[in-house]
Every structure is written in structure tokens, then in C-alpha cells.
């Protein structure tokens, strides 16, 4: 493999040192590069920040009056009780306040600089494995993390034709302020064509009958990078539901009627060990999703190149299960 690299080895931070470098993978082989940088930590300090505060201060009392009515009754000569509403003016004292502004301050923590912990020199050996006959063109970046002093890899520019996995091991030696890091990095390229096609095709022709779910997916869709997940919910109301099952479906749990491009898969839901069996006259929602395997894609630098996941939903509205 040929890898184009602009790297530099040296002592503690020479003028041409670089904390990060990009390199391009073109074919199978291995190459070496060197990085120099610093491991540092941020320095913070508590400072007083001036500001204007306000408070309510008593000013004076004010007389406030209003008219109220009360019921006045008396007996007339015939002994009949006669009542009427009689207005009366009532007054009381109300405290009045005004807003007073004054200078104040608050304490906050701000970054005031950085302090160097170590001068780091990293020697990196990169070994790349790609499918036979493949012509990759993937640009990666190796960087010294300024907080930990370790070497990290990221995808700078990828073709979308391969998933790029990086597995690294490192040995570190410290001498005073000098830190030397020896990194062995294994880069593995996995073609994305089949996975992207599976996501693009997705899941179709979904059917549910007698407790058996059936659907179509691309043939040979299962790989360690792809997983099938299923969620089953019972819809209690429009907004509330109860989750009966949520998990991955292994290839061994499915029966397959294999075709050239797509295959028909069937799954007996009774074998899933759900919290409760599906019942007649209930509303259910089933979501089937074809998605990247989270565990298998650990260490992948360009998962976004897979595109959108394929998923579909099936609503069962009070039908015979």
C-alpha cells in the first residue's frame, strides 16, 4: 500500500512539528509517520464580574379608597323587614415601593490559559488491509490529543466505498517533560456497496398473519456490520403505548425463502418471549429496522457513509391475530 504522508520526527516541538497530519491510503502495505505536539491542561481562575443589580425599596404609604356596599335592613310599621344596599367609602394605607439600582458583582470561572504537561513525540506505524483488487482513496488524520497525549484517528475525506476501521495499541515512555508514544495502528477497509444497497432497498412487502410476521429484504443481507431489530408495542390510546418487545433478531430466528435479489423472511412472534401475547381486538404497532450494528461498528471512522437506515412500520388495528 502507498500512503502519502507529510510527517516529522524530532525532539520537543521543533519549528516544523505538527500536532496532526493527514495521510492517504491508496493500496495495501504499511507506512510510518511521526507527530510532535504537547499534552496540556487548561488553567481556570475565579474572577469577579461587575454588573448592575436591583432591589425593591420602601418609599411611602399611600391612602387608597374605594366604595363598597353593605346591606342595611329595618322593620316597617307592619312588621315587614325591608333591606337595601347602602354605599360606603372605605380607605386603607398601601405601601409603595420603587426599584433601586446598585453596583454588584458575581463570581465566575474563566479560562486564563494553558500549562504544558509533556512534550509528546509519537511514532506511528500504519498497516492497512483492504479487499484484494480494491483501489481505495481514503484520507485519514492522525492527531495528538492535547489533553491526554494519546494518538487519535479520524476520517478527513473518504470515498464512501469502504468502511474504515482503526484498531490501535500504544506503548508510552515518560522522561521528565518528554513523552514518547509508539503506536501500532491496523486500518481495515470493508466495502460498503452491499450494506448501502441493503439500506437503500430496505424492508418491503410486510405482512402479518396468525402470529407470523413476514417481509422481504435483500438476499444475504446479514453481516456483522448489519443488524435487524424489531419493536412491538400495544397502542393503548393515540398517545400511550406499552412496549412488548424490543431487540435484535438473529438470522437463525428467521425462516428464509431465498431469491436472487430479494428473499422472503418469516418470523414467529410467539418465539420472541414477549411480555404478553398478541390478542384479538387490540391495536398494535410493529417496527422493523435494518440498521448498522453498533457493536460491530465500534472503531469505524466513517459510519455516516452508510447512508440512512431502512425501516418500516406495520399497524395492526383490532384484527384477528
mmCIF file of C-alpha atoms in Angstrom:
data_model
loop_
_atom_site.group_PDB
_atom_site.id
_atom_site.type_symbol
_atom_site.label_atom_id
_atom_site.label_comp_id
_atom_site.label_asym_id
_atom_site.label_seq_id
_atom_site.Cartn_x
_atom_site.Cartn_y
_atom_site.Cartn_z
ATOM 1 C CA UNK A 1 0.000 0.000 0.000
ATOM 2 C CA UNK A 2 1.203 3.526 -0.726
ATOM 3 C CA UNK A 3 0.396 6.149 1.851
ATOM 4 C CA UNK A 4 1.159 9.803 1.182
ATOM 5 C CA UNK A 5 2.260 11.492 4.408
ATOM 6 C CA UNK A 6 3.823 14.761 5.473
ATOM 7 C CA UNK A 7 5.244 13.926 8.894
ATOM 8 C CA UNK A 8 8.153 14.911 11.081
ATOM 9 C CA UNK A 9 10.069 13.283 13.877
ATOM 10 C CA UNK A 10 12.166 15.180 16.345
ATOM 11 C CA UNK A 11 12.719 16.429 19.849
ATOM 12 C CA UNK A 12 10.411 18.549 21.903
ATOM 13 C CA UNK A 13 8.414 20.594 19.458
ATOM 14 C CA UNK A 14 10.785 21.690 16.679
ATOM 15 C CA UNK A 15 9.607 24.528 14.485
ATOM 16 C CA UNK A 16 8.276 22.146 11.823
ATOM 17 C CA UNK A 17 6.461 19.837 14.231
ATOM 18 C CA UNK A 18 2.799 19.147 13.712
ATOM 19 C CA UNK A 19 0.191 18.070 16.227
ATOM 20 C CA UNK A 20 -1.755 16.322 13.421
ATOM 21 C CA UNK A 21 -1.159 15.057 9.885
ATOM 22 C CA UNK A 22 -3.321 13.637 7.114
ATOM 23 C CA UNK A 23 -2.373 10.585 5.086
ATOM 24 C CA UNK A 24 -3.973 8.923 2.082
ATOM 25 C CA UNK A 25 -4.448 5.180 1.655
ATOM 26 C CA UNK A 26 -4.122 4.049 -1.949
ATOM 27 C CA UNK A 27 -3.318 0.313 -1.775
ATOM 28 C CA UNK A 28 -2.198 -2.497 0.572
ATOM 29 C CA UNK A 29 1.021 -2.052 2.560
ATOM 30 C CA UNK A 30 2.214 -0.181 5.622
ATOM 31 C CA UNK A 31 3.901 3.079 6.320
ATOM 32 C CA UNK A 32 5.187 5.178 9.223
ATOM 33 C CA UNK A 33 4.720 8.756 10.261
ATOM 34 C CA UNK A 34 5.804 10.939 13.152
ATOM 35 C CA UNK A 35 3.983 13.604 15.092
ATOM 36 C CA UNK A 36 5.154 16.089 17.685
ATOM 37 C CA UNK A 37 2.916 18.061 19.962
ATOM 38 C CA UNK A 38 2.083 18.955 23.516
ATOM 39 C CA UNK A 39 -0.067 17.482 26.228
ATOM 40 C CA UNK A 40 -1.516 20.316 28.231
ATOM 41 C CA UNK A 41 -4.306 21.249 30.569
ATOM 42 C CA UNK A 42 -6.440 24.339 30.744
ATOM 43 C CA UNK A 43 -5.939 26.762 33.614
ATOM 44 C CA UNK A 44 -9.009 28.368 35.146
ATOM 45 C CA UNK A 45 -9.420 31.196 37.597
ATOM 46 C CA UNK A 46 -12.305 32.592 39.575
ATOM 47 C CA UNK A 47 -12.960 36.245 38.760
ATOM 48 C CA UNK A 48 -15.418 38.859 39.933
ATOM 49 C CA UNK A 49 -17.574 40.234 37.143
ATOM 50 C CA UNK A 50 -19.226 43.622 37.768
ATOM 51 C CA UNK A 51 -22.891 44.036 36.995
ATOM 52 C CA UNK A 52 -25.912 46.119 37.980
ATOM 53 C CA UNK A 53 -28.391 44.666 40.455
ATOM 54 C CA UNK A 54 -31.787 45.928 41.549
ATOM 55 C CA UNK A 55 -33.948 45.735 44.651
ATOM 56 C CA UNK A 56 -37.322 46.963 45.807
ATOM 57 C CA UNK A 57 -37.109 49.766 48.394
ATOM 58 C CA UNK A 58 -39.975 51.122 50.542
ATOM 59 C CA UNK A 59 -40.940 54.626 49.540
ATOM 60 C CA UNK A 60 -44.099 55.735 51.307
ATOM 61 C CA UNK A 61 -47.652 54.858 52.289
ATOM 62 C CA UNK A 62 -50.499 55.891 50.058
ATOM 63 C CA UNK A 63 -54.147 56.151 51.049
ATOM 64 C CA UNK A 64 -56.329 54.128 48.725
ATOM 65 C CA UNK A 65 -60.095 54.431 48.900
ATOM 66 C CA UNK A 66 -62.940 52.615 47.198
ATOM 67 C CA UNK A 67 -66.671 52.349 47.537
ATOM 68 C CA UNK A 68 -68.227 49.230 48.987
ATOM 69 C CA UNK A 69 -71.857 48.395 49.616
ATOM 70 C CA UNK A 70 -73.366 46.780 52.666
ATOM 71 C CA UNK A 71 -76.842 45.536 53.388
ATOM 72 C CA UNK A 72 -78.985 47.695 55.712
ATOM 73 C CA UNK A 73 -82.306 46.292 56.981
ATOM 74 C CA UNK A 74 -85.180 47.578 59.179
ATOM 75 C CA UNK A 75 -88.750 46.645 60.053
ATOM 76 C CA UNK A 76 -91.578 48.866 58.837
ATOM 77 C CA UNK A 77 -94.783 49.602 60.754
ATOM 78 C CA UNK A 78 -96.399 46.441 59.521
ATOM 79 C CA UNK A 79 -93.536 44.352 60.780
ATOM 80 C CA UNK A 80 -92.129 43.653 57.319
ATOM 81 C CA UNK A 81 -88.368 43.541 57.103
ATOM 82 C CA UNK A 82 -87.042 45.842 54.402
ATOM 83 C CA UNK A 83 -83.411 45.705 53.220
ATOM 84 C CA UNK A 84 -81.387 47.831 50.839
ATOM 85 C CA UNK A 85 -77.815 48.181 49.676
ATOM 86 C CA UNK A 86 -76.107 51.214 51.154
ATOM 87 C CA UNK A 87 -72.821 52.506 49.648
ATOM 88 C CA UNK A 88 -69.951 53.254 51.959
ATOM 89 C CA UNK A 89 -66.473 54.596 51.298
ATOM 90 C CA UNK A 90 -63.581 52.633 52.786
ATOM 91 C CA UNK A 91 -59.930 53.685 52.851
ATOM 92 C CA UNK A 92 -56.701 51.941 53.821
ATOM 93 C CA UNK A 93 -52.952 52.520 53.666
ATOM 94 C CA UNK A 94 -50.931 50.802 50.929
ATOM 95 C CA UNK A 95 -47.123 50.593 50.978
ATOM 96 C CA UNK A 96 -45.496 51.823 47.783
ATOM 97 C CA UNK A 97 -42.047 50.635 46.651
ATOM 98 C CA UNK A 98 -39.622 51.765 43.975
ATOM 99 C CA UNK A 99 -36.784 49.981 42.162
ATOM 100 C CA UNK A 100 -33.295 50.919 43.285
ATOM 101 C CA UNK A 101 -30.277 50.017 41.141
ATOM 102 C CA UNK A 102 -26.828 49.500 42.606
ATOM 103 C CA UNK A 103 -23.410 48.137 41.624
ATOM 104 C CA UNK A 104 -22.721 44.493 42.436
ATOM 105 C CA UNK A 105 -20.685 41.555 41.121
ATOM 106 C CA UNK A 106 -20.806 37.784 40.716
ATOM 107 C CA UNK A 107 -18.119 35.115 40.717
ATOM 108 C CA UNK A 108 -17.472 33.001 37.636
ATOM 109 C CA UNK A 109 -14.742 30.665 36.420
ATOM 110 C CA UNK A 110 -12.926 31.604 33.222
ATOM 111 C CA UNK A 111 -10.120 30.032 31.265
ATOM 112 C CA UNK A 112 -6.981 32.132 31.620
ATOM 113 C CA UNK A 113 -4.503 29.966 29.714
ATOM 114 C CA UNK A 114 -2.903 26.546 29.404
ATOM 115 C CA UNK A 115 0.010 24.765 31.051
ATOM 116 C CA UNK A 116 2.147 22.188 29.285
ATOM 117 C CA UNK A 117 2.360 18.782 30.953
ATOM 118 C CA UNK A 118 4.502 16.962 28.374
ATOM 119 C CA UNK A 119 6.174 17.443 25.031
ATOM 120 C CA UNK A 120 4.961 14.463 23.029
ATOM 121 C CA UNK A 121 6.742 12.684 20.196
ATOM 122 C CA UNK A 122 4.654 9.975 18.541
ATOM 123 C CA UNK A 123 5.969 7.345 16.135
ATOM 124 C CA UNK A 124 3.117 5.695 14.271
ATOM 125 C CA UNK A 125 3.207 2.564 12.156
ATOM 126 C CA UNK A 126 0.122 2.120 9.987
ATOM 127 C CA UNK A 127 -0.751 -1.252 8.481
ATOM 128 C CA UNK A 128 -3.690 -1.343 6.082
ATOM 129 C CA UNK A 129 -5.780 -4.309 4.981
ATOM 130 C CA UNK A 130 -8.113 -3.874 2.014
ATOM 131 C CA UNK A 131 -10.040 -6.336 -0.183
ATOM 132 C CA UNK A 132 -7.973 -7.887 -2.951
ATOM 133 C CA UNK A 133 -8.056 -5.784 -6.092
ATOM 134 C CA UNK A 134 -9.525 -2.768 -4.315
ATOM 135 C CA UNK A 135 -8.244 0.700 -5.181
ATOM 136 C CA UNK A 136 -9.110 2.788 -2.121
ATOM 137 C CA UNK A 137 -8.581 6.503 -1.796
ATOM 138 C CA UNK A 138 -9.285 7.307 1.843
ATOM 139 C CA UNK A 139 -7.696 10.278 3.590
ATOM 140 C CA UNK A 140 -7.327 9.920 7.347
ATOM 141 C CA UNK A 141 -5.968 12.211 10.022
ATOM 142 C CA UNK A 142 -3.713 11.230 12.923
ATOM 143 C CA UNK A 143 -3.619 13.703 15.808
ATOM 144 C CA UNK A 144 -2.093 14.021 19.245
ATOM 145 C CA UNK A 145 -4.864 14.734 21.707
ATOM 146 C CA UNK A 146 -3.758 17.807 23.621
ATOM 147 C CA UNK A 147 -5.418 16.696 26.865
ATOM 148 C CA UNK A 148 -4.389 13.024 27.026
ATOM 149 C CA UNK A 149 -1.269 12.957 24.842
ATOM 150 C CA UNK A 150 -2.643 9.907 23.002
ATOM 151 C CA UNK A 151 -2.889 9.492 19.227
ATOM 152 C CA UNK A 152 -6.384 9.639 17.734
ATOM 153 C CA UNK A 153 -7.501 8.833 14.197
ATOM 154 C CA UNK A 154 -10.356 10.424 12.273
ATOM 155 C CA UNK A 155 -11.691 10.443 8.717
ATOM 156 C CA UNK A 156 -10.609 13.558 6.847
ATOM 157 C CA UNK A 157 -12.035 12.614 3.439
ATOM 158 C CA UNK A 158 -13.482 9.250 2.432
ATOM 159 C CA UNK A 159 -14.771 7.871 -0.856
ATOM 160 C CA UNK A 160 -17.845 6.205 0.624
ATOM 161 C CA UNK A 161 -16.811 2.895 -0.948
ATOM 162 C CA UNK A 162 -15.304 1.488 2.252
ATOM 163 C CA UNK A 163 -15.906 1.484 5.965
ATOM 164 C CA UNK A 164 -12.642 2.447 7.629
ATOM 165 C CA UNK A 165 -11.874 0.654 10.894
ATOM 166 C CA UNK A 166 -8.887 1.560 13.058
ATOM 167 C CA UNK A 167 -7.563 -0.589 15.875
ATOM 168 C CA UNK A 168 -4.521 0.723 17.687
ATOM 169 C CA UNK A 169 -2.185 -0.201 20.503
ATOM 170 C CA UNK A 170 0.374 2.086 22.097
ATOM 171 C CA UNK A 171 3.413 1.992 24.352
ATOM 172 C CA UNK A 172 4.309 5.127 26.279
ATOM 173 C CA UNK A 173 7.561 6.177 27.936
ATOM 174 C CA UNK A 174 7.950 9.304 30.057
ATOM 175 C CA UNK A 175 11.220 11.027 30.903
ATOM 176 C CA UNK A 176 10.694 14.277 32.744
ATOM 177 C CA UNK A 177 8.681 16.532 30.461
ATOM 178 C CA UNK A 178 9.298 14.290 27.447
ATOM 179 C CA UNK A 179 6.721 11.665 26.462
ATOM 180 C CA UNK A 180 7.400 9.143 23.691
ATOM 181 C CA UNK A 181 4.488 7.197 22.224
ATOM 182 C CA UNK A 182 4.900 4.175 19.935
ATOM 183 C CA UNK A 183 1.651 3.413 18.105
ATOM 184 C CA UNK A 184 0.765 0.348 16.052
ATOM 185 C CA UNK A 185 -2.385 1.043 14.024
ATOM 186 C CA UNK A 186 -4.284 -1.534 11.999
ATOM 187 C CA UNK A 187 -6.559 0.002 9.366
ATOM 188 C CA UNK A 188 -9.126 -2.329 7.811
ATOM 189 C CA UNK A 189 -11.296 -1.403 4.829
ATOM 190 C CA UNK A 190 -14.700 -3.075 4.416
ATOM 191 C CA UNK A 191 -16.671 -2.485 1.175
ATOM 192 C CA UNK A 192 -19.928 -0.601 1.717
ATOM 193 C CA UNK A 193 -21.655 -1.481 -1.574
ATOM 194 C CA UNK A 194 -23.643 -4.423 -0.208
ATOM 195 C CA UNK A 195 -24.574 -2.678 3.029
ATOM 196 C CA UNK A 196 -25.639 0.538 1.307
ATOM 197 C CA UNK A 197 -27.710 -1.435 -1.186
ATOM 198 C CA UNK A 198 -29.422 -3.240 1.681
ATOM 199 C CA UNK A 199 -30.285 0.039 3.388
ATOM 200 C CA UNK A 200 -31.385 1.590 0.099
ATOM 201 C CA UNK A 201 -33.618 -1.384 -0.745
ATOM 202 C CA UNK A 202 -34.803 -1.660 2.838
ATOM 203 C CA UNK A 203 -37.696 -3.785 4.019
ATOM 204 C CA UNK A 204 -40.799 -4.267 1.885
ATOM 205 C CA UNK A 205 -43.950 -6.376 1.398
ATOM 206 C CA UNK A 206 -44.604 -6.658 5.129
ATOM 207 C CA UNK A 207 -47.427 -8.991 6.140
ATOM 208 C CA UNK A 208 -48.751 -10.342 9.427
ATOM 209 C CA UNK A 209 -50.989 -13.386 9.731
ATOM 210 C CA UNK A 210 -51.661 -15.905 12.500
ATOM 211 C CA UNK A 211 -48.902 -14.502 14.695
ATOM 212 C CA UNK A 212 -46.275 -14.763 11.943
ATOM 213 C CA UNK A 213 -44.540 -11.688 10.552
ATOM 214 C CA UNK A 214 -43.190 -11.887 7.005
ATOM 215 C CA UNK A 215 -41.301 -9.374 4.879
ATOM 216 C CA UNK A 216 -38.795 -9.044 2.064
ATOM 217 C CA UNK A 217 -35.182 -7.894 2.326
ATOM 218 C CA UNK A 218 -32.115 -8.144 0.088
ATOM 219 C CA UNK A 219 -30.668 -11.637 -0.147
ATOM 220 C CA UNK A 220 -27.595 -12.276 2.031
ATOM 221 C CA UNK A 221 -28.247 -9.010 3.868
ATOM 222 C CA UNK A 222 -26.931 -10.273 7.183
ATOM 223 C CA UNK A 223 -23.327 -9.480 8.039
ATOM 224 C CA UNK A 224 -21.534 -8.468 11.202
ATOM 225 C CA UNK A 225 -21.966 -4.816 10.172
ATOM 226 C CA UNK A 226 -25.765 -5.084 9.726
ATOM 227 C CA UNK A 227 -28.433 -5.976 12.249
ATOM 228 C CA UNK A 228 -32.205 -6.395 12.136
ATOM 229 C CA UNK A 229 -34.219 -5.039 15.051
ATOM 230 C CA UNK A 230 -37.897 -5.333 15.913
ATOM 231 C CA UNK A 231 -40.096 -3.313 18.251
ATOM 232 C CA UNK A 232 -43.628 -4.418 19.163
ATOM 233 C CA UNK A 233 -45.958 -2.039 21.020
ATOM 234 C CA UNK A 234 -49.577 -2.280 22.099
ATOM 235 C CA UNK A 235 -51.322 1.031 21.449
ATOM 236 C CA UNK A 236 -53.486 1.808 24.463
ATOM 237 C CA UNK A 237 -54.513 5.231 23.197
ATOM 238 C CA UNK A 238 -53.375 7.553 20.448
ATOM 239 C CA UNK A 239 -50.556 8.858 22.673
ATOM 240 C CA UNK A 240 -49.806 5.988 25.057
ATOM 241 C CA UNK A 241 -48.400 2.563 24.292
ATOM 242 C CA UNK A 242 -46.883 -0.426 26.074
ATOM 243 C CA UNK A 243 -43.662 -1.903 24.708
ATOM 244 C CA UNK A 244 -43.939 -5.679 24.472
ATOM 245 C CA UNK A 245 -40.633 -6.402 22.759
ATOM 246 C CA UNK A 246 -37.583 -4.511 21.576
ATOM 247 C CA UNK A 247 -34.401 -6.208 20.449
ATOM 248 C CA UNK A 248 -32.277 -7.659 17.703
ATOM 249 C CA UNK A 249 -33.443 -10.515 15.512
ATOM 250 C CA UNK A 250 -30.744 -13.010 14.600
ATOM 251 C CA UNK A 251 -30.603 -14.706 11.225
ATOM 252 C CA UNK A 252 -31.199 -18.068 12.914
ATOM 253 C CA UNK A 253 -34.608 -16.885 14.182
ATOM 254 C CA UNK A 254 -35.859 -16.339 10.629
ATOM 255 C CA UNK A 255 -37.095 -18.752 8.021
ATOM 256 C CA UNK A 256 -35.932 -17.761 4.543
ATOM 257 C CA UNK A 257 -37.354 -18.342 1.088
ATOM 258 C CA UNK A 258 -34.269 -17.266 -0.814
ATOM 259 C CA UNK A 259 -34.432 -15.360 -4.095
ATOM 260 C CA UNK A 260 -31.823 -13.926 -6.427
ATOM 261 C CA UNK A 261 -32.030 -10.267 -5.392
ATOM 262 C CA UNK A 262 -34.510 -10.329 -2.505
ATOM 263 C CA UNK A 263 -35.665 -13.047 -0.147
ATOM 264 C CA UNK A 264 -38.825 -13.605 1.877
ATOM 265 C CA UNK A 265 -38.219 -13.806 5.632
ATOM 266 C CA UNK A 266 -40.739 -15.062 8.198
ATOM 267 C CA UNK A 267 -40.668 -14.699 11.981
ATOM 268 C CA UNK A 268 -42.966 -16.356 14.525
ATOM 269 C CA UNK A 269 -43.550 -13.687 17.184
ATOM 270 C CA UNK A 270 -44.574 -16.314 19.731
ATOM 271 C CA UNK A 271 -40.919 -17.380 19.929
ATOM 272 C CA UNK A 272 -39.681 -13.935 20.969
ATOM 273 C CA UNK A 273 -40.671 -14.201 24.634
ATOM 274 C CA UNK A 274 -42.737 -11.023 24.637
ATOM 275 C CA UNK A 275 -44.181 -9.588 27.843
ATOM 276 C CA UNK A 276 -47.643 -10.620 26.704
ATOM 277 C CA UNK A 277 -49.108 -12.481 23.756
ATOM 278 C CA UNK A 278 -50.828 -10.579 20.977
ATOM 279 C CA UNK A 279 -54.575 -10.625 21.445
ATOM 280 C CA UNK A 280 -57.576 -10.063 19.242
ATOM 281 C CA UNK A 281 -59.350 -6.718 19.357
ATOM 282 C CA UNK A 282 -56.195 -4.841 20.359
ATOM 283 C CA UNK A 283 -54.178 -2.260 18.456
ATOM 284 C CA UNK A 284 -50.503 -2.999 17.866
ATOM 285 C CA UNK A 285 -47.608 -1.292 16.137
ATOM 286 C CA UNK A 286 -44.650 -3.246 14.765
ATOM 287 C CA UNK A 287 -41.461 -1.512 13.628
ATOM 288 C CA UNK A 288 -38.825 -3.464 11.711
ATOM 289 C CA UNK A 289 -35.492 -1.754 11.197
ATOM 290 C CA UNK A 290 -32.428 -2.688 9.193
ATOM 291 C CA UNK A 291 -29.560 -0.754 10.742
ATOM 292 C CA UNK A 292 -25.802 -0.713 11.305
ATOM 293 C CA UNK A 293 -24.609 -2.972 14.096
ATOM 294 C CA UNK A 294 -23.500 -0.676 16.897
ATOM 295 C CA UNK A 295 -21.087 -3.191 18.392
ATOM 296 C CA UNK A 296 -19.586 -4.237 15.052
ATOM 297 C CA UNK A 297 -19.043 -0.607 14.011
ATOM 298 C CA UNK A 298 -17.016 0.238 17.092
ATOM 299 C CA UNK A 299 -13.797 1.788 15.814
ATOM 300 C CA UNK A 300 -15.329 2.779 12.463
ATOM 301 C CA UNK A 301 -14.288 6.288 11.423
ATOM 302 C CA UNK A 302 -16.912 6.912 8.722
ATOM 303 C CA UNK A 303 -20.169 5.312 9.749
ATOM 304 C CA UNK A 304 -22.038 8.207 8.109
ATOM 305 C CA UNK A 305 -21.018 6.841 4.692
ATOM 306 C CA UNK A 306 -23.554 4.022 5.085
ATOM 307 C CA UNK A 307 -26.454 6.379 4.472
ATOM 308 C CA UNK A 308 -29.894 6.157 6.018
ATOM 309 C CA UNK A 309 -31.212 3.036 7.667
ATOM 310 C CA UNK A 310 -34.078 1.060 6.195
ATOM 311 C CA UNK A 311 -37.146 0.706 8.383
ATOM 312 C CA UNK A 312 -40.876 0.159 8.083
ATOM 313 C CA UNK A 313 -43.871 0.161 10.404
ATOM 314 C CA UNK A 314 -46.968 -2.024 10.447
ATOM 315 C CA UNK A 315 -50.127 -1.019 12.311
ATOM 316 C CA UNK A 316 -52.498 -3.806 13.386
ATOM 317 C CA UNK A 317 -55.909 -2.351 14.194
ATOM 318 C CA UNK A 318 -58.176 -4.803 16.016
ATOM 319 C CA UNK A 319 -57.704 -7.632 13.570
ATOM 320 C CA UNK A 320 -57.556 -11.360 14.109
ATOM 321 C CA UNK A 321 -54.118 -12.290 15.412
#
